[in-house]
Amino acid sequence: MLGNVASESVRDDESGVAPDVVQLAKVVAKLRAENERLEHLASTAAVLERAKGVLMARSGCSAPAAYQELTRRASSGGRTLMEECWRALGGMGRDHAVTEAAGDVPEEDPARGHGSVFDSARYVRRTVPGPRGPETTGAAVLRELGEGLAGVTDAQELAGRLLDHLAGPPAEADAVMLFVRNADGTLELGGHAGVGATLAAQWRHVPPVAGIAALDVIRSGEAIWLEDLEQDGGRHHLPADAPHRWPTRAWLPVVTDGTTTAALGVLRTVDAPFGPDVRGLLEEAAGLCAGSLRACGAPPRQSADRTARLVQPVLDALPGAAVLLTPMRSATGEVEDFRIDAAAPRSVDVAGRRGHQLVGLRVLECYPTLAGTPAWQGYLDTLRTGRPYACAPCPYEEVAPGVRRISTFSVRATRLGDALVVTWTCHDGARRQRELLGDVQRLGNLGWADWNLVTDTITWSQQVYAILDRDPARGPMTLEELPRHLLPEDLPAFGRAIRGLLGAGTPVDHPFRITTRSGVRHLRVVAEAVLDAQDEPVEVHGFVQDITAQRLAELALMETQQAVLAQRTVLQAERTVAARLQQALLPLPGQSLNLADLRVDVAYLPSHDDLNVGGDWYSALELPDGSVLFAIGDVAGHGIGAVAAMAQLRFTAKGMVFTGSELTDALRRLNALLLHAPEGNHTTATMVLGRYDPTARRLAWAQAGHLPPLLVRRGTAEFLTPPGGVLLGAVAEPSYGRAECRLEPGDHLLLYTDGLVERPRELLDEGLARLAGAARSELGGPGPGSLDALLARLLPKEQRDDVCLLDMHLPRRPAAPPPPV
């Protein structure tokens, strides 16, 4: 009787029900649920027994064999056992042979009865199917329908159950009519749902005339699908009061024992043909109806109460929730309870029962916490005095599981003879909307405001008070008071926006700042004006939003961006200076160098990083004694500091070797130079230092933590075995070794820095192997080879480090000219 509503759980005292009544109501609800469960199991067990009896009578098999046959049919047909039972009761599938082999069919366990058949299915207290989505399948609908038909007592209830299960997807039925054939060939409307009392009365008795779809279905045994109003109107009679109410209708035969005894009509407001899946579903549903109709008997149940019969057609026309309550009196004449004898189709109680499903229920059995409440007392007073009763919205507490605990409703009751007509309205939907609106305002940190310009009335939501840090007891802030709280620099723009809103009705979306007790806040106002017939503003409504956090984040981001831009400018300037210094200290030759009997090619490629200049360097110089000095190195770090260290190492190394220092002595002194650098300028570096004697074609070399030179000779590429030596600037007393290598005509000796071979997430050996393979291909042939082709094969698209490459090539001797003839 109470509306189907949604509400938050509250304390017991909010419902106004005494705790002892609540506890007693919980016990009653639990017992009622158990009783309904047992009734459901009894109904399903009875259906199974009747179906077994049909098979036993037809085939002469035993009860266990009949049960096994029903199970086999259900499994092979993809149906539930209950669906198969209804099909058997309707005479469907009689051609299936029932075979029984002695000892092959297990006897049923008397102790278990039929519990094993139904224990696997979850018992649902509500017989109404739950909400369905568009993906709901016909098989799922048939499973629910098979369970829902258990306990049906007459054709009228059968029609109601059919509409309950066929109303949603995929059938989308809006009304159901069930016609039963009489012995004289006429049709009787055995049951109906969704068509209304008036139309049902018009079609209660149908004579055997032509053009009646239900009669044609019974005569032919074939389904009729009416999907075109213009064509169908010429062949079949349509309801005179609403010819376009149901654009599509299906009439299906209900076959019992091979004879069509009834016709099932499914009426839809959907103006679309019945798809193959929907047709199959409706045909199967008609098959289930046959067994149920046979079990309960075709004649419709007639209410014994005259008042209920008269009131029900009136309730059918009502758009809201209404029921007829008949008092149940004790032997002394006192009202012990009320019984629902009629219900409007749109009546929904807290458990989700609808319309005709409420008929026959007792109020206190279904809603025990209603006892002793003002509403219950109002029912009794209205029944006694005849004065109508009405109550303001009040909470109702439900104790049954699976139903929301607290619901809010208002109720009205009027006496009708010795009964009550009760209507009610649920308010939980509106309250939930208010709660959601409050959540949106709180989460979005905004609040709505309304200003009636005619009455000069201002209304704020609670969140506006929180945003403006204002005590709600002081009421909304007036327009005259607001400027005193704005920052002075924001007043001119804010004033122009308000004048445009009140003068021309121009919508406003304007940020401003306001001073509050907790400091300055950044706000945003969005408002529009409501105009009268003369286009004059009469009301302003909008919202105020606190955007302080967002604005502070924007300011912090702007400051960070400015700092990054300034830093980038500094780095760019430093790079420019470092690049110019590098170019001045490390000039690159425009062509190959001829030093002694060697041809020397140099390549230097800076990284793709625009902000960093590396410390890679080289040196190639012919000494006064005819030997050639070679050096290549890499200073750790980037920028001006790395360029300065590179200049120190380059010029110092050349000076020491030029003045006659041994290679190892030069490295030790360079190491000391880096170790004794001024504080804050300490760095480390790697280096290869060599001296080539063209007379003996011998290269003497030493290294400090650098990658080994690569020798390319006669199509092979091998790395020279490096002598001992740690990187410069690492230890105070390092040890450096010396090695020699003799060059042959056609040889290439490559000195390089790590940017040529190192890659992210790659082992150094992989990069060295890649260099050896490329050098063998590009420089191992008979020609001089090309550094450009070599670099093209080795350098990645995103070069992250500087690359310096030095190629010392000893050309082959030209062939001697032929002697003169």
PDB file of C-alpha atoms in Angstrom, residues 151-262:
ATOM      1  CA  GLY A 151       0.209 -20.921  -7.653  1.00  0.00           C
ATOM      2  CA  VAL A 152      -2.004 -19.230 -10.271  1.00  0.00           C
ATOM      3  CA  THR A 153      -5.614 -19.956  -9.378  1.00  0.00           C
ATOM      4  CA  ASP A 154      -7.638 -18.526 -12.265  1.00  0.00           C
ATOM      5  CA  ALA A 155      -7.396 -17.089 -15.768  1.00  0.00           C
ATOM      6  CA  GLN A 156      -7.551 -13.493 -14.555  1.00  0.00           C
ATOM      7  CA  GLU A 157      -4.498 -13.995 -12.361  1.00  0.00           C
ATOM      8  CA  LEU A 158      -2.822 -15.842 -15.242  1.00  0.00           C
ATOM      9  CA  ALA A 159      -3.263 -12.785 -17.491  1.00  0.00           C
ATOM     10  CA  GLY A 160      -1.772 -10.563 -14.834  1.00  0.00           C
ATOM     11  CA  ARG A 161       1.271 -12.806 -14.440  1.00  0.00           C
ATOM     12  CA  LEU A 162       1.758 -12.880 -18.206  1.00  0.00           C
ATOM     13  CA  LEU A 163       1.783  -9.078 -18.442  1.00  0.00           C
ATOM     14  CA  ASP A 164       4.178  -8.844 -15.505  1.00  0.00           C
ATOM     15  CA  HIS A 165       6.750 -10.955 -17.349  1.00  0.00           C
ATOM     16  CA  LEU A 166       6.131  -9.817 -20.934  1.00  0.00           C
ATOM     17  CA  ALA A 167       5.945  -6.074 -20.258  1.00  0.00           C
ATOM     18  CA  GLY A 168       9.701  -5.457 -20.499  1.00  0.00           C
ATOM     19  CA  PRO A 169      12.239  -6.293 -23.179  1.00  0.00           C
ATOM     20  CA  PRO A 170      12.213  -8.069 -25.493  1.00  0.00           C
ATOM     21  CA  ALA A 171       8.420  -8.526 -25.844  1.00  0.00           C
ATOM     22  CA  GLU A 172       7.452  -4.968 -24.754  1.00  0.00           C
ATOM     23  CA  ALA A 173       3.827  -6.006 -24.136  1.00  0.00           C
ATOM     24  CA  ASP A 174       1.399  -3.345 -22.869  1.00  0.00           C
ATOM     25  CA  ALA A 175      -1.761  -5.436 -22.454  1.00  0.00           C
ATOM     26  CA  VAL A 176      -2.821  -9.074 -22.436  1.00  0.00           C
ATOM     27  CA  MET A 177      -6.211 -10.660 -23.253  1.00  0.00           C
ATOM     28  CA  LEU A 178      -7.038 -14.346 -22.826  1.00  0.00           C
ATOM     29  CA  PHE A 179     -10.133 -15.622 -24.636  1.00  0.00           C
ATOM     30  CA  VAL A 180     -11.539 -19.102 -23.887  1.00  0.00           C
ATOM     31  CA  ARG A 181     -13.804 -20.981 -26.306  1.00  0.00           C
ATOM     32  CA  ASN A 182     -17.195 -22.063 -24.990  1.00  0.00           C
ATOM     33  CA  ALA A 183     -19.073 -25.167 -26.058  1.00  0.00           C
ATOM     34  CA  ASP A 184     -21.408 -23.092 -28.274  1.00  0.00           C
ATOM     35  CA  GLY A 185     -18.502 -21.607 -30.245  1.00  0.00           C
ATOM     36  CA  THR A 186     -18.570 -18.230 -28.523  1.00  0.00           C
ATOM     37  CA  LEU A 187     -15.610 -16.693 -26.783  1.00  0.00           C
ATOM     38  CA  GLU A 188     -15.395 -15.651 -23.147  1.00  0.00           C
ATOM     39  CA  LEU A 189     -12.770 -13.170 -21.907  1.00  0.00           C
ATOM     40  CA  GLY A 190     -11.228 -15.376 -19.258  1.00  0.00           C
ATOM     41  CA  GLY A 191      -8.610 -12.895 -18.141  1.00  0.00           C
ATOM     42  CA  HIS A 192      -7.131  -9.547 -19.039  1.00  0.00           C
ATOM     43  CA  ALA A 193      -4.467  -7.109 -17.870  1.00  0.00           C
ATOM     44  CA  GLY A 194      -3.655  -3.597 -19.023  1.00  0.00           C
ATOM     45  CA  VAL A 195      -6.750  -3.096 -21.213  1.00  0.00           C
ATOM     46  CA  GLY A 196      -8.924  -1.293 -18.659  1.00  0.00           C
ATOM     47  CA  ALA A 197     -12.314  -2.202 -17.214  1.00  0.00           C
ATOM     48  CA  THR A 198     -14.342  -0.478 -19.942  1.00  0.00           C
ATOM     49  CA  LEU A 199     -12.744  -2.302 -22.848  1.00  0.00           C
ATOM     50  CA  ALA A 200     -12.816  -5.578 -20.922  1.00  0.00           C
ATOM     51  CA  ALA A 201     -16.562  -5.190 -20.378  1.00  0.00           C
ATOM     52  CA  GLN A 202     -17.122  -4.534 -24.093  1.00  0.00           C
ATOM     53  CA  TRP A 203     -15.259  -7.711 -25.094  1.00  0.00           C
ATOM     54  CA  ARG A 204     -16.405  -9.894 -22.204  1.00  0.00           C
ATOM     55  CA  HIS A 205     -18.520 -12.085 -24.525  1.00  0.00           C
ATOM     56  CA  VAL A 206     -17.738 -12.480 -28.250  1.00  0.00           C
ATOM     57  CA  PRO A 207     -20.245 -14.152 -30.588  1.00  0.00           C
ATOM     58  CA  PRO A 208     -18.988 -16.483 -33.356  1.00  0.00           C
ATOM     59  CA  VAL A 209     -18.829 -13.832 -36.098  1.00  0.00           C
ATOM     60  CA  ALA A 210     -16.243 -13.265 -38.800  1.00  0.00           C
ATOM     61  CA  GLY A 211     -13.380 -10.817 -38.426  1.00  0.00           C
ATOM     62  CA  ILE A 212     -12.512 -11.649 -34.801  1.00  0.00           C
ATOM     63  CA  ALA A 213      -8.786 -12.413 -34.632  1.00  0.00           C
ATOM     64  CA  ALA A 214      -9.069 -14.477 -31.440  1.00  0.00           C
ATOM     65  CA  LEU A 215     -11.839 -16.625 -32.967  1.00  0.00           C
ATOM     66  CA  ASP A 216      -9.857 -17.089 -36.202  1.00  0.00           C
ATOM     67  CA  VAL A 217      -6.837 -18.265 -34.203  1.00  0.00           C
ATOM     68  CA  ILE A 218      -8.897 -20.872 -32.323  1.00  0.00           C
ATOM     69  CA  ARG A 219     -10.494 -22.121 -35.546  1.00  0.00           C
ATOM     70  CA  SER A 220      -7.234 -22.346 -37.548  1.00  0.00           C
ATOM     71  CA  GLY A 221      -4.762 -23.114 -34.784  1.00  0.00           C
ATOM     72  CA  GLU A 222      -2.333 -20.640 -36.401  1.00  0.00           C
ATOM     73  CA  ALA A 223      -0.946 -17.467 -34.869  1.00  0.00           C
ATOM     74  CA  ILE A 224      -2.005 -14.121 -36.344  1.00  0.00           C
ATOM     75  CA  TRP A 225       0.439 -11.215 -36.330  1.00  0.00           C
ATOM     76  CA  LEU A 226      -1.278  -7.842 -36.840  1.00  0.00           C
ATOM     77  CA  GLU A 227       1.414  -5.266 -37.634  1.00  0.00           C
ATOM     78  CA  ASP A 228      -0.282  -2.839 -40.101  1.00  0.00           C
ATOM     79  CA  LEU A 229      -3.340  -0.914 -38.873  1.00  0.00           C
ATOM     80  CA  GLU A 230      -4.572   0.044 -42.345  1.00  0.00           C
ATOM     81  CA  GLN A 231      -4.468  -3.497 -43.733  1.00  0.00           C
ATOM     82  CA  ASP A 232      -5.503  -5.231 -40.512  1.00  0.00           C
ATOM     83  CA  GLY A 233      -8.524  -2.947 -39.992  1.00  0.00           C
ATOM     84  CA  GLY A 234     -10.149  -4.329 -43.129  1.00  0.00           C
ATOM     85  CA  ARG A 235      -9.786  -7.977 -42.035  1.00  0.00           C
ATOM     86  CA  HIS A 236     -10.227  -7.913 -38.268  1.00  0.00           C
ATOM     87  CA  HIS A 237     -12.291  -5.898 -35.823  1.00  0.00           C
ATOM     88  CA  LEU A 238     -10.286  -3.429 -33.753  1.00  0.00           C
ATOM     89  CA  PRO A 239     -11.301  -1.940 -30.385  1.00  0.00           C
ATOM     90  CA  ALA A 240     -13.703   0.851 -31.214  1.00  0.00           C
ATOM     91  CA  ASP A 241     -12.610   3.167 -28.406  1.00  0.00           C
ATOM     92  CA  ALA A 242      -8.904   3.170 -29.318  1.00  0.00           C
ATOM     93  CA  PRO A 243      -8.097   1.864 -32.819  1.00  0.00           C
ATOM     94  CA  HIS A 244      -4.570   3.300 -32.721  1.00  0.00           C
ATOM     95  CA  ARG A 245      -3.842   2.494 -29.088  1.00  0.00           C
ATOM     96  CA  TRP A 246      -1.998  -0.741 -29.921  1.00  0.00           C
ATOM     97  CA  PRO A 247      -0.423  -0.552 -33.391  1.00  0.00           C
ATOM     98  CA  THR A 248       0.904  -4.107 -33.184  1.00  0.00           C
ATOM     99  CA  ARG A 249      -1.005  -7.118 -31.811  1.00  0.00           C
ATOM    100  CA  ALA A 250      -0.297 -10.807 -31.711  1.00  0.00           C
ATOM    101  CA  TRP A 251      -2.923 -13.539 -31.307  1.00  0.00           C
ATOM    102  CA  LEU A 252      -1.592 -16.980 -30.488  1.00  0.00           C
ATOM    103  CA  PRO A 253      -3.322 -20.345 -30.098  1.00  0.00           C
ATOM    104  CA  VAL A 254      -3.325 -22.000 -26.673  1.00  0.00           C
ATOM    105  CA  VAL A 255      -3.295 -25.741 -27.406  1.00  0.00           C
ATOM    106  CA  THR A 256      -4.391 -28.265 -24.787  1.00  0.00           C
ATOM    107  CA  ASP A 257      -4.196 -31.989 -25.623  1.00  0.00           C
ATOM    108  CA  GLY A 258      -3.871 -31.181 -29.314  1.00  0.00           C
ATOM    109  CA  THR A 259      -6.945 -28.926 -29.383  1.00  0.00           C
ATOM    110  CA  THR A 260      -6.903 -25.126 -29.495  1.00  0.00           C
ATOM    111  CA  THR A 261      -9.072 -24.137 -26.547  1.00  0.00           C
ATOM    112  CA  ALA A 262      -8.057 -20.516 -26.029  1.00  0.00           C
TER     113      ALA A 262
END
